Amino acid sequence: MSSNVRVRFAPSPTGPLHIGGVRTALYNYLFAKKNKGTFILRIEDTDQTRYVEKAEEYIAQSLKWCGIEADESPEKGGEFNPYRQSERKDQYRQYAEQLLESGHAYYAFDTAEELEEMRERMRKQNVPSPQYNAVSRQYMKNSLALSADEVKKRLDNGEPYVIRAKLPRNEELRFEDEIRGWVVFNTGQLDDKVLFKSDGMPTYHLANVVDDHLMKITHVIRGEEWLPSAPLHVLLYRFFGWEQPIFAHLPLILKPDGHGKLSKRDGDRLGFPVFPLNWKDPETGEQSNGFKERGFFPDAFNNMLAFLGWNPGTNQEVFSKEELIETFSLERVGKSGAKFDFEKGKWFNQQYLKMQKPETLVELASPVLEKNGVKKDDAFLRQFVMQMVERVVFINDFWSEGKFYFQAPDAYEEKMIRKKFKPGKKEKFPELIKALKETDPFNAESIEQTVKTFMHDNELGFGDVLPIIRIAVSGIMQGPPIFEMAALIGKEETVNRLEKGLEAFEGIAGKD
């Protein structure tokens, strides 16, 4: 493909950016970079009634966190300035008037009440989806049904109007989609959408097509929810006599059970975010959690999103951004909706966490530990993160899953104690405690040898001893290698915890 590929992500600032929108931005970005093209961010804010304060800022911050950097944008500027549709509104009227002159659009003076009356009449006639179309427009107040004098009079009097697209009555419309193949619509099933509103602003349909043409967009890569709008857009390109871009409609991101599109309510119900960053609704004050604040690495988040609809055709799952750019293609994007799997997302994050250098993990984990009153030198923390790295998913887990490194447990896994702490065993453990006190140097190898000697001398197995040491030291059965853990905690603390634990275990084991 040639180097003049130009794609855009064109969100509306009507609320926080859903992960479906981020995925659309990511796919556009990957496609542009793969083909040495240009990725544009354009804000489509023509619908001022749905405008939400700070939503545009949120979109920009989200893309910045993800590392999805636009080549042209409202912030960066570019050859086709401005990149905010509300700042381009003066140019759209001329295109609406061009369609009026060519007979592909018309004035409509109908009030909201008259439109509802029309729909109600059609419902009574058992029309399944009442529309303002080639049939119903004949009976409405528009420039196709009214006389030229009447139209002029209404315009001269400043009567409110909209400009609607005049769709052919019964035409089969075909276009090729890069993901879905040939898509076929009949214009008889479509309505005459409003292109220009009474407030002097274009609708999404007109502004979108005009801007894509003026900005020389070569590929329109967007969500499946825009597929019903595609026939009108194809017709507008034809009406204007412009070259049509290549369309690619991405599959939906579905709920985990696969039934329906993923929503914020699903995230609230199932306990995972659906927005990239925290969002506070400026009207209600409601707070929604984001992937960033949940502890995701940006590259892990992107990796997770990339696989919601695309696959590389190999067994590789973990990709750097550079590898995604190199591998991505629209040919490997599927038509079917992709089920969202938060557990898989956590797995991606864990892989990225494990790839970090120990010094990076120390730097990331230190604020979390300090917040919980932990102050240790870098040498200790380096060993700590290396021992814990296989057992954490998020940076915060270093504390929640590893706090026993810094404080003695205040509770024990009682079920396991009752299973492992058999009568007659306790009296043998003072011998192990004494041996551990004499172990020098107190490193993992020496501790292991001391424990093995104790087991041999007392004819005990690993299952008789190691669970007792582990639970006494950490409070839980699962964790990093016990000898390495004990070495890092230190001799005095290990012995103290073992003595305290054995005392507690006797009481626990004696319970019913």
Short mmCIF file of C-alpha atoms in Angstrom, two decimals:
data_model
loop_
_atom_site.label_atom_id
_atom_site.label_comp_id
_atom_site.label_asym_id
_atom_site.label_seq_id
_atom_site.Cartn_x
_atom_site.Cartn_y
_atom_site.Cartn_z
CA MET A 1 0.00 0.00 0.00
CA SER A 2 1.21 3.48 -0.82
CA SER A 3 2.52 5.93 1.74
CA ASN A 4 -0.46 8.28 1.42
CA VAL A 5 -2.68 6.24 3.77
CA ARG A 6 -4.66 8.64 5.94
CA VAL A 7 -6.98 7.42 8.72
CA ARG A 8 -8.83 9.17 11.52
CA PHE A 9 -10.33 8.49 14.91
CA ALA A 10 -13.30 10.80 15.26
CA PRO A 11 -14.94 10.55 18.70
CA SER A 12 -17.76 12.74 19.99
CA PRO A 13 -17.17 14.42 23.39
CA THR A 14 -20.42 13.10 24.84
CA GLY A 15 -18.89 11.24 27.79
CA PRO A 16 -15.91 9.07 28.74
CA LEU A 17 -14.12 7.06 26.07
CA HIS A 18 -15.26 3.42 26.19
CA ILE A 19 -12.68 0.70 25.52
CA GLY A 20 -14.47 0.03 22.22
CA GLY A 21 -13.53 3.55 21.17
CA VAL A 22 -9.95 3.08 22.33
CA ARG A 23 -9.73 -0.12 20.29
CA THR A 24 -10.98 1.78 17.21
CA ALA A 25 -8.28 4.40 17.80
CA LEU A 26 -5.67 1.67 18.29
CA TYR A 27 -6.57 -0.16 15.07
CA ASN A 28 -6.47 3.10 13.10
CA TYR A 29 -3.11 3.96 14.66
CA LEU A 30 -1.62 0.49 13.97
CA PHE A 31 -2.90 0.53 10.39
CA ALA A 32 -1.46 3.99 9.75
CA LYS A 33 1.94 3.16 11.21
CA LYS A 34 2.09 -0.22 9.44
CA ASN A 35 1.51 1.55 6.11
CA LYS A 36 3.74 4.58 6.82
CA GLY A 37 0.60 6.70 6.80
CA THR A 38 -0.98 9.44 8.90
CA PHE A 39 -3.21 9.02 11.96
CA ILE A 40 -5.60 11.90 12.70
CA LEU A 41 -7.63 12.71 15.79
CA ARG A 42 -10.73 14.73 14.92
CA ILE A 43 -13.30 15.79 17.51
CA GLU A 44 -16.85 15.53 16.17
CA ASP A 45 -18.75 17.93 18.41
CA THR A 46 -21.55 19.01 16.09
CA ASP A 47 -24.20 17.74 18.52
CA GLN A 48 -23.94 20.49 21.10
CA THR A 49 -26.95 19.16 23.05
CA ARG A 50 -25.00 16.04 24.03
CA TYR A 51 -21.69 17.79 24.68
CA VAL A 52 -20.18 16.82 28.07
CA GLU A 53 -17.73 19.09 29.81
CA LYS A 54 -14.18 17.69 30.05
CA ALA A 55 -15.01 14.76 27.75
CA GLU A 56 -12.67 16.01 25.02
CA GLU A 57 -9.88 16.46 27.57
CA TYR A 58 -10.55 12.92 28.80
CA ILE A 59 -10.27 11.54 25.25
CA ALA A 60 -6.90 13.27 24.74
CA GLN A 61 -5.55 12.08 28.10
CA SER A 62 -6.71 8.51 27.46
CA LEU A 63 -5.00 8.30 24.09
CA LYS A 64 -1.85 9.85 25.57
CA TRP A 65 -1.75 7.23 28.34
CA CYS A 66 -2.18 4.47 25.75
CA GLY A 67 0.66 5.89 23.64
CA ILE A 68 -1.69 6.33 20.67
CA GLU A 69 -0.21 9.53 19.34
CA ALA A 70 -1.94 11.43 16.56
CA ASP A 71 0.04 13.01 13.73
CA GLU A 72 -2.66 15.68 13.34
CA SER A 73 -5.12 16.73 16.07
CA PRO A 74 -6.77 19.74 17.73
CA GLU A 75 -3.79 19.96 20.06
CA LYS A 76 -1.09 19.37 17.45
CA GLY A 77 -2.67 21.07 14.47
CA GLY A 78 -1.84 20.11 10.91
CA GLU A 79 -2.38 20.90 7.25
CA PHE A 80 -6.19 20.55 7.55
CA ASN A 81 -6.80 22.73 10.61
CA PRO A 82 -9.02 22.99 12.55
CA TYR A 83 -9.62 19.43 13.81
CA ARG A 84 -12.64 20.26 15.96
CA GLN A 85 -15.87 20.25 13.95
CA SER A 86 -17.49 23.07 15.91
CA GLU A 87 -14.66 25.28 14.66
CA ARG A 88 -15.30 24.20 11.07
CA LYS A 89 -19.07 24.85 11.07
CA ASP A 90 -18.95 27.79 8.64
CA GLN A 91 -17.86 25.52 5.81
CA TYR A 92 -20.62 22.91 6.00
CA ARG A 93 -23.55 25.05 4.82
CA GLN A 94 -22.08 25.39 1.32
CA TYR A 95 -22.07 21.60 0.95
CA ALA A 96 -25.66 21.32 2.19
CA GLU A 97 -26.65 23.99 -0.37
CA GLN A 98 -24.74 22.14 -3.07
CA LEU A 99 -26.91 19.08 -2.39
CA LEU A 100 -30.04 21.24 -2.49
CA GLU A 101 -29.04 22.63 -5.87
CA SER A 102 -28.25 19.20 -7.31
CA GLY A 103 -31.60 17.80 -6.12
CA HIS A 104 -30.07 15.38 -3.62
CA ALA A 105 -31.42 17.20 -0.55
CA TYR A 106 -34.49 19.22 0.41
CA TYR A 107 -35.82 21.63 3.05
CA ALA A 108 -38.14 20.16 5.69
CA PHE A 109 -40.25 22.44 7.93
CA ASP A 110 -41.98 19.77 10.04
CA THR A 111 -42.29 20.38 13.78
CA ALA A 112 -41.44 17.73 16.37
CA GLU A 113 -45.20 17.23 16.96
CA GLU A 114 -45.86 16.73 13.25
CA LEU A 115 -43.06 14.19 13.00
CA GLU A 116 -44.48 12.23 15.92
CA GLU A 117 -47.97 12.35 14.35
CA MET A 118 -46.51 10.94 11.13
CA ARG A 119 -44.83 8.10 13.02
CA GLU A 120 -48.00 7.35 14.96
CA ARG A 121 -50.04 7.15 11.71
CA MET A 122 -47.54 4.71 10.28
CA ARG A 123 -47.58 2.57 13.41
CA LYS A 124 -51.36 2.33 13.13
CA GLN A 125 -50.84 1.16 9.56
CA ASN A 126 -48.56 -1.59 10.96
CA VAL A 127 -45.40 -0.10 9.48
CA PRO A 128 -42.66 -1.79 11.59
CA SER A 129 -40.20 1.15 11.62
CA PRO A 130 -41.80 4.48 10.78
CA GLN A 131 -39.43 6.66 8.79
CA TYR A 132 -39.24 9.96 6.94
CA ASN A 133 -38.57 8.42 3.55
CA ALA A 134 -39.46 8.42 -0.14
CA VAL A 135 -43.06 7.51 0.69
CA SER A 136 -43.85 9.55 3.80
CA ARG A 137 -42.06 12.69 2.60
CA GLN A 138 -44.79 13.19 0.00
CA TYR A 139 -47.26 14.04 2.80
CA MET A 140 -45.01 16.23 4.95
CA LYS A 141 -44.07 19.93 4.99
CA ASN A 142 -40.98 19.95 2.81
CA SER A 143 -39.73 21.49 -0.41
CA LEU A 144 -40.62 18.35 -2.36
CA ALA A 145 -44.28 18.42 -1.35
CA LEU A 146 -44.85 22.20 -1.07
CA SER A 147 -44.95 24.67 -3.93
CA ALA A 148 -41.85 26.74 -4.71
CA ASP A 149 -43.70 29.89 -3.61
CA GLU A 150 -44.66 28.33 -0.29
CA VAL A 151 -41.09 27.20 0.31
CA LYS A 152 -39.73 30.67 -0.48
CA LYS A 153 -42.30 32.28 1.80
CA ARG A 154 -41.37 30.01 4.71
CA LEU A 155 -37.66 30.64 4.19
CA ASP A 156 -38.18 34.42 3.89
CA ASN A 157 -40.18 34.39 7.13
CA GLY A 158 -37.32 32.69 8.94
CA GLU A 159 -39.32 29.57 9.69
CA PRO A 160 -37.16 26.83 11.30
CA TYR A 161 -36.13 24.05 8.94
CA VAL A 162 -33.71 21.18 8.51
CA ILE A 163 -32.08 19.92 5.33
CA ARG A 164 -32.67 16.24 4.65
CA ALA A 165 -30.93 13.88 2.23
CA LYS A 166 -33.16 12.80 -0.66
CA LEU A 167 -32.57 9.07 -0.92
CA PRO A 168 -33.55 7.07 -4.02
CA ARG A 169 -36.85 5.26 -3.52
CA ASN A 170 -35.94 1.63 -4.12
CA GLU A 171 -32.35 1.16 -5.13
CA GLU A 172 -30.00 -1.69 -4.21
CA LEU A 173 -26.85 -0.15 -2.79
CA ARG A 174 -23.65 -2.20 -2.66
CA PHE A 175 -20.25 -1.39 -1.25
CA GLU A 176 -17.23 -3.47 -0.29
CA ASP A 177 -16.11 -3.51 3.33
CA GLU A 178 -12.52 -4.55 4.10
CA ILE A 179 -13.73 -6.75 6.97
CA ARG A 180 -17.24 -7.83 5.91
CA GLY A 181 -16.88 -8.19 2.17
CA TRP A 182 -19.79 -6.97 0.03
CA VAL A 183 -22.51 -5.20 2.01
CA VAL A 184 -25.93 -4.72 0.40
CA PHE A 185 -28.69 -2.31 1.44
CA ASN A 186 -31.95 -1.32 -0.18
CA THR A 187 -32.63 2.41 0.00
CA GLY A 188 -36.31 1.65 0.58
CA GLN A 189 -35.32 0.52 4.09
CA LEU A 190 -33.54 3.79 4.88
CA ASP A 191 -34.82 7.18 5.94
CA ASP A 192 -33.99 10.64 4.65
CA LYS A 193 -31.55 11.60 7.40
CA VAL A 194 -31.17 15.19 8.51
CA LEU A 195 -27.92 16.64 7.14
CA PHE A 196 -28.20 20.19 8.43
CA LYS A 197 -30.03 21.25 11.60
CA SER A 198 -32.10 24.30 12.42
CA ASP A 199 -29.36 25.55 14.78
CA GLY A 200 -27.02 26.02 11.81
CA MET A 201 -24.91 22.98 12.65
CA PRO A 202 -24.42 19.96 10.37
CA THR A 203 -25.32 16.51 11.63
CA TYR A 204 -22.72 13.81 12.03
CA HIS A 205 -23.49 12.42 8.58
CA LEU A 206 -22.75 15.55 6.55
CA ALA A 207 -19.83 16.80 8.65
CA ASN A 208 -18.24 13.36 8.75
CA VAL A 209 -18.30 12.86 5.00
CA VAL A 210 -17.25 16.43 4.18
CA ASP A 211 -14.35 16.33 6.65
CA ASP A 212 -13.19 12.90 5.51
CA HIS A 213 -13.11 14.21 1.94
CA LEU A 214 -11.37 17.49 2.78
CA MET A 215 -8.84 15.75 5.03
CA LYS A 216 -8.13 13.18 2.29
CA ILE A 217 -9.06 10.18 4.44
CA THR A 218 -8.30 6.98 2.52
CA HIS A 219 -9.71 4.40 4.97
CA VAL A 220 -12.64 4.76 7.36
CA ILE A 221 -12.02 2.24 10.14
CA ARG A 222 -14.82 2.45 12.71
CA GLY A 223 -17.12 0.36 14.89
CA GLU A 224 -19.88 -1.92 13.65
CA GLU A 225 -22.49 0.40 15.18
CA TRP A 226 -21.80 2.81 12.28
CA LEU A 227 -22.58 0.20 9.62
CA PRO A 228 -26.24 1.33 9.27
CA SER A 229 -24.94 4.85 8.48
CA ALA A 230 -22.61 3.61 5.75
CA PRO A 231 -25.22 3.51 2.92
CA LEU A 232 -26.03 7.21 3.41
CA HIS A 233 -22.33 8.04 3.48
CA VAL A 234 -21.77 6.05 0.28
CA LEU A 235 -24.63 7.96 -1.34
CA LEU A 236 -23.25 11.32 -0.18
CA TYR A 237 -19.93 10.55 -1.83
CA ARG A 238 -21.85 9.77 -5.01
CA PHE A 239 -24.02 12.89 -4.74
CA PHE A 240 -20.92 15.09 -4.36
CA GLY A 241 -19.01 13.25 -7.08
CA TRP A 242 -16.15 12.45 -4.68
CA GLU A 243 -13.96 9.38 -4.47
CA GLN A 244 -15.20 7.10 -1.70
CA PRO A 245 -12.73 5.93 0.99
CA ILE A 246 -12.33 2.25 1.83
CA PHE A 247 -14.65 1.23 4.66
CA ALA A 248 -13.81 -1.24 7.45
CA HIS A 249 -16.40 -1.81 10.18
CA LEU A 250 -14.93 -3.41 13.29
CA PRO A 251 -16.75 -6.11 15.29
CA LEU A 252 -18.44 -5.23 18.58
CA ILE A 253 -16.82 -5.85 21.95
CA LEU A 254 -19.32 -8.12 23.69
CA LYS A 255 -20.19 -8.85 27.31
CA PRO A 256 -18.21 -11.76 28.81
CA ASP A 257 -21.16 -14.11 28.16
CA GLY A 258 -21.29 -12.98 24.54
CA HIS A 259 -24.85 -11.65 24.77
CA GLY A 260 -24.87 -8.02 23.72
CA LYS A 261 -22.48 -5.10 23.59
CA LEU A 262 -20.23 -4.49 26.61
CA SER A 263 -21.48 -1.57 28.70
CA LYS A 264 -20.50 0.34 31.81
CA ARG A 265 -23.27 -1.47 33.69
CA ASP A 266 -21.64 -4.80 32.86
CA GLY A 267 -18.35 -3.56 34.29
CA ASP A 268 -20.06 -2.29 37.45
CA ARG A 269 -21.92 -5.57 37.85
CA LEU A 270 -18.94 -7.84 37.24
CA GLY A 271 -16.27 -5.70 38.88
CA PHE A 272 -14.04 -4.48 36.07
CA PRO A 273 -13.49 -1.11 34.33
CA VAL A 274 -14.69 -0.29 30.82
CA PHE A 275 -12.92 3.08 30.55
CA PRO A 276 -9.15 3.62 30.14
CA LEU A 277 -8.90 6.21 32.96
CA ASN A 278 -10.99 7.13 35.98
CA TRP A 279 -13.96 9.30 35.01
CA LYS A 280 -16.08 11.54 37.20
CA ASP A 281 -19.40 12.52 35.69
CA PRO A 282 -19.53 16.33 35.84
CA GLU A 283 -23.32 16.32 36.31
CA THR A 284 -23.94 13.46 38.74
CA GLY A 285 -20.50 13.27 40.38
CA GLU A 286 -20.53 9.49 39.80
CA GLN A 287 -17.02 8.01 39.72
CA SER A 288 -16.07 5.25 37.27
CA ASN A 289 -12.82 3.34 37.55
CA GLY A 290 -10.27 3.11 34.76
CA PHE A 291 -7.74 0.52 33.65
CA LYS A 292 -4.85 2.85 34.45
CA GLU A 293 -5.90 3.28 38.07
CA ARG A 294 -6.67 -0.44 38.32
CA GLY A 295 -2.97 -1.01 37.69
CA PHE A 296 -2.68 -1.86 34.00
CA PHE A 297 0.42 -1.09 31.98
CA PRO A 298 -0.51 0.88 28.83
CA ASP A 299 1.13 -1.70 26.55
CA ALA A 300 -0.69 -4.56 28.31
CA PHE A 301 -3.98 -2.67 27.89
CA ASN A 302 -3.26 -2.15 24.17
CA ASN A 303 -2.24 -5.79 23.78
CA MET A 304 -5.52 -6.90 25.38
CA LEU A 305 -7.56 -4.56 23.13
CA ALA A 306 -5.72 -5.62 19.98
CA PHE A 307 -6.87 -9.21 20.51
CA LEU A 308 -10.52 -8.17 20.85
CA GLY A 309 -11.33 -8.69 17.19
CA TRP A 310 -7.90 -9.34 15.63
CA ASN A 311 -5.52 -12.25 15.73
CA PRO A 312 -2.00 -12.48 14.30
CA GLY A 313 -2.48 -15.95 12.82
CA THR A 314 0.24 -17.38 15.11
CA ASN A 315 0.44 -18.61 18.69
CA GLN A 316 2.14 -15.41 19.87
CA GLU A 317 0.00 -13.44 22.31
CA VAL A 318 2.32 -10.92 23.98
CA PHE A 319 3.30 -8.11 21.61
CA SER A 320 5.18 -4.88 22.06
CA LYS A 321 3.67 -1.85 20.35
CA GLU A 322 6.31 -2.13 17.61
CA GLU A 323 5.41 -5.79 17.05
CA LEU A 324 1.70 -4.94 16.87
CA ILE A 325 2.45 -2.31 14.22
CA GLU A 326 4.53 -4.77 12.22
CA THR A 327 1.97 -7.61 12.45
CA PHE A 328 -1.39 -5.83 12.31
CA SER A 329 -3.62 -6.08 9.25
CA LEU A 330 -7.31 -5.54 8.57
CA GLU A 331 -7.39 -8.92 6.80
CA ARG A 332 -7.04 -10.62 10.19
CA VAL A 333 -9.84 -8.66 11.86
CA GLY A 334 -12.92 -10.85 12.24
CA LYS A 335 -16.58 -10.06 11.61
CA SER A 336 -17.91 -11.69 14.76
CA GLY A 337 -18.16 -9.85 18.05
CA ALA A 338 -15.31 -10.40 20.52
CA LYS A 339 -16.14 -11.45 24.09
CA PHE A 340 -14.46 -9.31 26.71
CA ASP A 341 -12.47 -11.42 29.19
CA PHE A 342 -11.11 -9.44 32.14
CA GLU A 343 -9.15 -12.45 33.43
CA LYS A 344 -7.32 -12.57 30.09
CA GLY A 345 -6.66 -8.85 30.45
CA LYS A 346 -5.10 -9.50 33.86
CA TRP A 347 -2.99 -12.24 32.29
CA PHE A 348 -1.65 -9.76 29.72
CA ASN A 349 -0.78 -7.33 32.51
CA GLN A 350 1.01 -10.05 34.44
CA GLN A 351 3.13 -10.88 31.40
CA TYR A 352 4.18 -7.24 31.03
CA LEU A 353 4.90 -6.96 34.74
CA LYS A 354 7.17 -10.01 34.60
CA MET A 355 9.05 -8.44 31.69
CA GLN A 356 10.05 -5.37 33.74
CA LYS A 357 13.59 -5.04 35.12
CA PRO A 358 13.88 -5.48 38.92
CA GLU A 359 14.96 -1.86 39.38
CA THR A 360 11.86 -0.72 37.46
CA LEU A 361 9.63 -2.86 39.68
CA VAL A 362 11.29 -1.41 42.79
CA GLU A 363 10.62 2.08 41.48
CA LEU A 364 6.97 1.25 40.73
CA ALA A 365 6.30 -0.67 43.95
CA SER A 366 8.04 1.75 46.34
CA PRO A 367 5.21 4.34 46.50
CA VAL A 368 2.69 1.57 47.28
CA LEU A 369 4.90 0.15 50.03
CA GLU A 370 5.73 3.57 51.49
CA LYS A 371 2.02 4.37 51.61
CA ASN A 372 1.69 1.35 53.90
CA GLY A 373 4.55 2.41 56.15
CA VAL A 374 7.27 0.27 54.57
CA LYS A 375 10.79 1.70 54.38
CA LYS A 376 13.44 -0.70 53.13
CA ASP A 377 16.65 -0.23 51.21
CA ASP A 378 16.81 -0.95 47.49
CA ALA A 379 18.79 -4.17 47.97
CA PHE A 380 15.99 -5.63 50.11
CA LEU A 381 13.28 -4.40 47.75
CA ARG A 382 15.09 -5.78 44.73
CA GLN A 383 15.10 -9.26 46.28
CA PHE A 384 11.48 -8.81 47.36
CA VAL A 385 10.15 -7.93 43.89
CA MET A 386 12.14 -10.75 42.30
CA GLN A 387 10.63 -13.26 44.73
CA MET A 388 7.08 -11.91 44.30
CA VAL A 389 7.03 -11.14 40.57
CA GLU A 390 5.60 -14.52 39.54
CA ARG A 391 2.72 -14.11 41.98
CA VAL A 392 1.41 -10.62 41.29
CA VAL A 393 -0.76 -9.17 38.52
CA PHE A 394 -0.69 -5.47 39.44
CA ILE A 395 1.86 -3.27 41.19
CA ASN A 396 -0.51 -2.87 44.17
CA ASP A 397 -0.37 -6.65 44.64
CA PHE A 398 3.20 -6.34 45.87
CA TRP A 399 1.71 -5.06 49.11
CA SER A 400 -1.59 -6.93 49.27
CA GLU A 401 0.01 -10.28 48.36
CA GLY A 402 3.42 -9.74 49.96
CA LYS A 403 2.90 -7.70 53.13
CA PHE A 404 4.10 -10.65 55.23
CA TYR A 405 7.62 -9.70 54.14
CA PHE A 406 7.26 -6.54 56.23
CA GLN A 407 4.98 -7.57 59.10
CA ALA A 408 4.30 -10.81 60.94
CA PRO A 409 0.97 -12.44 60.09
CA ASP A 410 -1.89 -11.72 62.46
CA ALA A 411 -3.92 -14.70 61.25
CA TYR A 412 -3.15 -18.15 59.87
CA GLU A 413 -4.66 -20.51 57.32
CA GLU A 414 -6.44 -22.62 59.92
CA LYS A 415 -7.78 -25.37 57.68
CA MET A 416 -4.27 -26.21 56.51
CA ILE A 417 -2.91 -26.08 60.07
CA ARG A 418 -5.47 -28.61 61.27
CA LYS A 419 -4.51 -30.82 58.34
CA LYS A 420 -0.71 -30.55 58.76
CA PHE A 421 -0.07 -29.90 62.46
CA LYS A 422 -0.37 -33.42 63.86
CA PRO A 423 -0.13 -34.26 67.58
CA GLY A 424 3.37 -35.26 68.65
CA LYS A 425 5.07 -33.08 66.06
CA LYS A 426 5.31 -29.88 68.11
CA GLU A 427 7.87 -31.18 70.55
CA LYS A 428 10.32 -31.80 67.71
CA PHE A 429 10.25 -28.23 66.36
CA PRO A 430 12.33 -26.59 69.13
CA GLU A 431 15.21 -28.58 67.71
CA LEU A 432 14.62 -26.93 64.28
CA ILE A 433 14.38 -23.48 65.88
CA LYS A 434 17.69 -24.06 67.68
CA ALA A 435 19.31 -25.24 64.44
CA LEU A 436 18.03 -22.20 62.55
CA LYS A 437 19.44 -19.89 65.23
CA GLU A 438 22.83 -21.48 64.64
CA THR A 439 22.60 -21.38 60.83
CA ASP A 440 25.29 -19.12 59.42
CA PRO A 441 25.25 -17.62 56.87
CA PHE A 442 21.45 -17.34 56.95
CA ASN A 443 20.88 -17.68 53.21
CA ALA A 444 18.47 -19.84 51.21
CA GLU A 445 20.99 -22.65 50.66
CA SER A 446 22.01 -22.87 54.31
CA ILE A 447 18.41 -22.71 55.55
CA GLU A 448 17.41 -25.49 53.17
CA GLN A 449 20.29 -27.67 54.36
CA THR A 450 19.37 -27.03 58.02
CA VAL A 451 15.74 -28.02 57.39
CA LYS A 452 16.71 -31.14 55.42
CA THR A 453 19.07 -32.27 58.22
CA PHE A 454 16.31 -31.73 60.79
CA MET A 455 13.86 -33.79 58.69
CA HIS A 456 16.39 -36.59 58.21
CA ASP A 457 17.27 -36.76 61.90
CA ASN A 458 13.60 -36.86 62.92
CA GLU A 459 12.36 -39.08 60.08
CA LEU A 460 10.01 -36.38 58.82
CA GLY A 461 8.96 -35.59 55.26
CA PHE A 462 8.68 -32.25 53.46
CA GLY A 463 4.90 -32.34 53.96
CA ASP A 464 5.39 -32.56 57.72
CA VAL A 465 7.68 -29.54 58.00
CA LEU A 466 7.56 -27.07 55.12
CA PRO A 467 3.85 -26.18 55.42
CA ILE A 468 4.35 -25.43 59.12
CA ILE A 469 7.31 -23.13 58.43
CA ARG A 470 5.53 -21.43 55.53
CA ILE A 471 2.30 -20.73 57.42
CA ALA A 472 4.19 -19.57 60.53
CA VAL A 473 6.27 -17.13 58.46
CA SER A 474 3.60 -15.84 56.02
CA GLY A 475 0.23 -16.93 57.42
CA ILE A 476 -0.71 -18.64 54.15
CA MET A 477 0.12 -21.85 52.32
CA GLN A 478 0.86 -20.35 48.90
CA GLY A 479 3.75 -17.99 48.26
CA PRO A 480 7.32 -17.58 47.01
CA PRO A 481 9.98 -20.24 47.79
CA ILE A 482 10.08 -20.48 51.60
CA PHE A 483 13.85 -20.66 51.99
CA GLU A 484 14.40 -17.52 49.90
CA MET A 485 11.61 -15.78 51.78
CA ALA A 486 13.08 -16.67 55.18
CA ALA A 487 16.55 -15.55 54.12
CA LEU A 488 15.25 -12.14 53.08
CA ILE A 489 13.13 -11.67 56.20
CA GLY A 490 16.18 -12.54 58.28
CA LYS A 491 17.11 -14.97 61.01
CA GLU A 492 15.64 -13.14 64.00
CA GLU A 493 12.28 -12.44 62.37
CA THR A 494 12.01 -15.96 60.93
CA VAL A 495 12.71 -17.58 64.30
CA ASN A 496 10.32 -15.24 66.14
CA ARG A 497 7.52 -15.97 63.68
CA LEU A 498 8.15 -19.72 63.91
CA GLU A 499 8.03 -19.66 67.71
CA LYS A 500 4.87 -17.54 67.76
CA GLY A 501 3.27 -19.65 65.05
CA LEU A 502 3.90 -22.97 66.77
CA GLU A 503 2.28 -21.62 69.91
CA ALA A 504 -0.80 -20.53 67.95
CA PHE A 505 -0.99 -23.73 65.88
CA GLU A 506 -1.41 -25.90 68.96
CA GLY A 507 -4.56 -24.03 69.91
CA ILE A 508 -5.86 -24.05 66.31
CA ALA A 509 -5.18 -27.77 65.86
CA GLY A 510 -7.05 -28.49 69.09
CA LYS A 511 -10.26 -26.90 67.77
CA ASP A 512 -13.07 -29.08 66.46
#
